Amino acid sequence: MAFEFPIRVYWEDTDAGGIVFYANYLKFFERARTEWLRSLGVGQQLLKEQTGGMFVVTDAQLRYHRPARLDDELIVTAGLQVAGRASLTIVQRALLKPEQMNDQGATLLTEGTIRIGWVDAATMRPARIPSTLLEQLTP
């Protein structure tokens, strides 16, 4: 079951054509990942302070299916696909809320796979994810 985070599209999210600027989906995905971690009891600032490490995006692959527009209500999901020793692969989707589609179900707008690596915050060198953290993130 993927974590779900609601987002509304504002003027600042759109381009001159009135649709969500493609790069803003990365911001939406970032917010959903942050809230997903928070829902699991992982606050990123506290984590950095306690462990000296942090997650950084190392790879992002997105596929755009349909545009979102001003005032649309979206559901952005985040779910763990793979947990490795030094990185996590997160599957994410941005969907148009079903209520906006006359109860036809949520419409897939964008989907992506984001890889986040664990690094030492001081040196930015790759490191192993603390085992206690991995236990929190994996069922």
PDB file of C-alpha atoms in Angstrom, residues 3 5 14 23 30 34 45 56 59 64 68 73 76 78 86 88 95-97 100 109 111 116 118 128 136:
ATOM      1  CA  PHE A   3       1.537   6.435   1.059  1.00  0.00           C
ATOM      2  CA  PHE A   5      -0.235  12.917  -0.027  1.00  0.00           C
ATOM      3  CA  THR A  14       1.912  26.142 -13.973  1.00  0.00           C
ATOM      4  CA  ALA A  23       9.835  19.878 -13.366  1.00  0.00           C
ATOM      5  CA  GLU A  30       9.837  15.282  -2.967  1.00  0.00           C
ATOM      6  CA  THR A  34       9.298  13.625   2.928  1.00  0.00           C
ATOM      7  CA  GLN A  45      16.521  17.066  10.054  1.00  0.00           C
ATOM      8  CA  VAL A  56      20.100  12.573  -1.471  1.00  0.00           C
ATOM      9  CA  ASP A  59      18.511   9.095  -9.930  1.00  0.00           C
ATOM     10  CA  TYR A  64       4.352  11.947 -18.166  1.00  0.00           C
ATOM     11  CA  ALA A  68      -2.509  18.653 -14.453  1.00  0.00           C
ATOM     12  CA  GLU A  73      -6.413  18.333  -6.701  1.00  0.00           C
ATOM     13  CA  VAL A  76       0.852  11.950  -4.934  1.00  0.00           C
ATOM     14  CA  ALA A  78       5.249   7.137  -2.484  1.00  0.00           C
ATOM     15  CA  ALA A  86      23.108   2.363   0.800  1.00  0.00           C
ATOM     16  CA  LEU A  88      16.283   3.148  -1.510  1.00  0.00           C
ATOM     17  CA  LEU A  95      -2.937  11.137  -9.866  1.00  0.00           C
ATOM     18  CA  LEU A  96      -5.882  13.426 -10.459  1.00  0.00           C
ATOM     19  CA  LYS A  97      -8.341  12.918  -7.597  1.00  0.00           C
ATOM     20  CA  GLN A 100     -12.595  15.561 -10.478  1.00  0.00           C
ATOM     21  CA  LEU A 109      -0.785  11.922 -14.674  1.00  0.00           C
ATOM     22  CA  GLU A 111       4.785   8.189 -12.621  1.00  0.00           C
ATOM     23  CA  ILE A 116      17.761   8.089  -2.919  1.00  0.00           C
ATOM     24  CA  TRP A 118      22.499   7.605   1.955  1.00  0.00           C
ATOM     25  CA  ARG A 128      25.444   2.462   4.579  1.00  0.00           C
ATOM     26  CA  GLN A 136      11.767   1.496  10.336  1.00  0.00           C
TER      27      GLN A 136
END
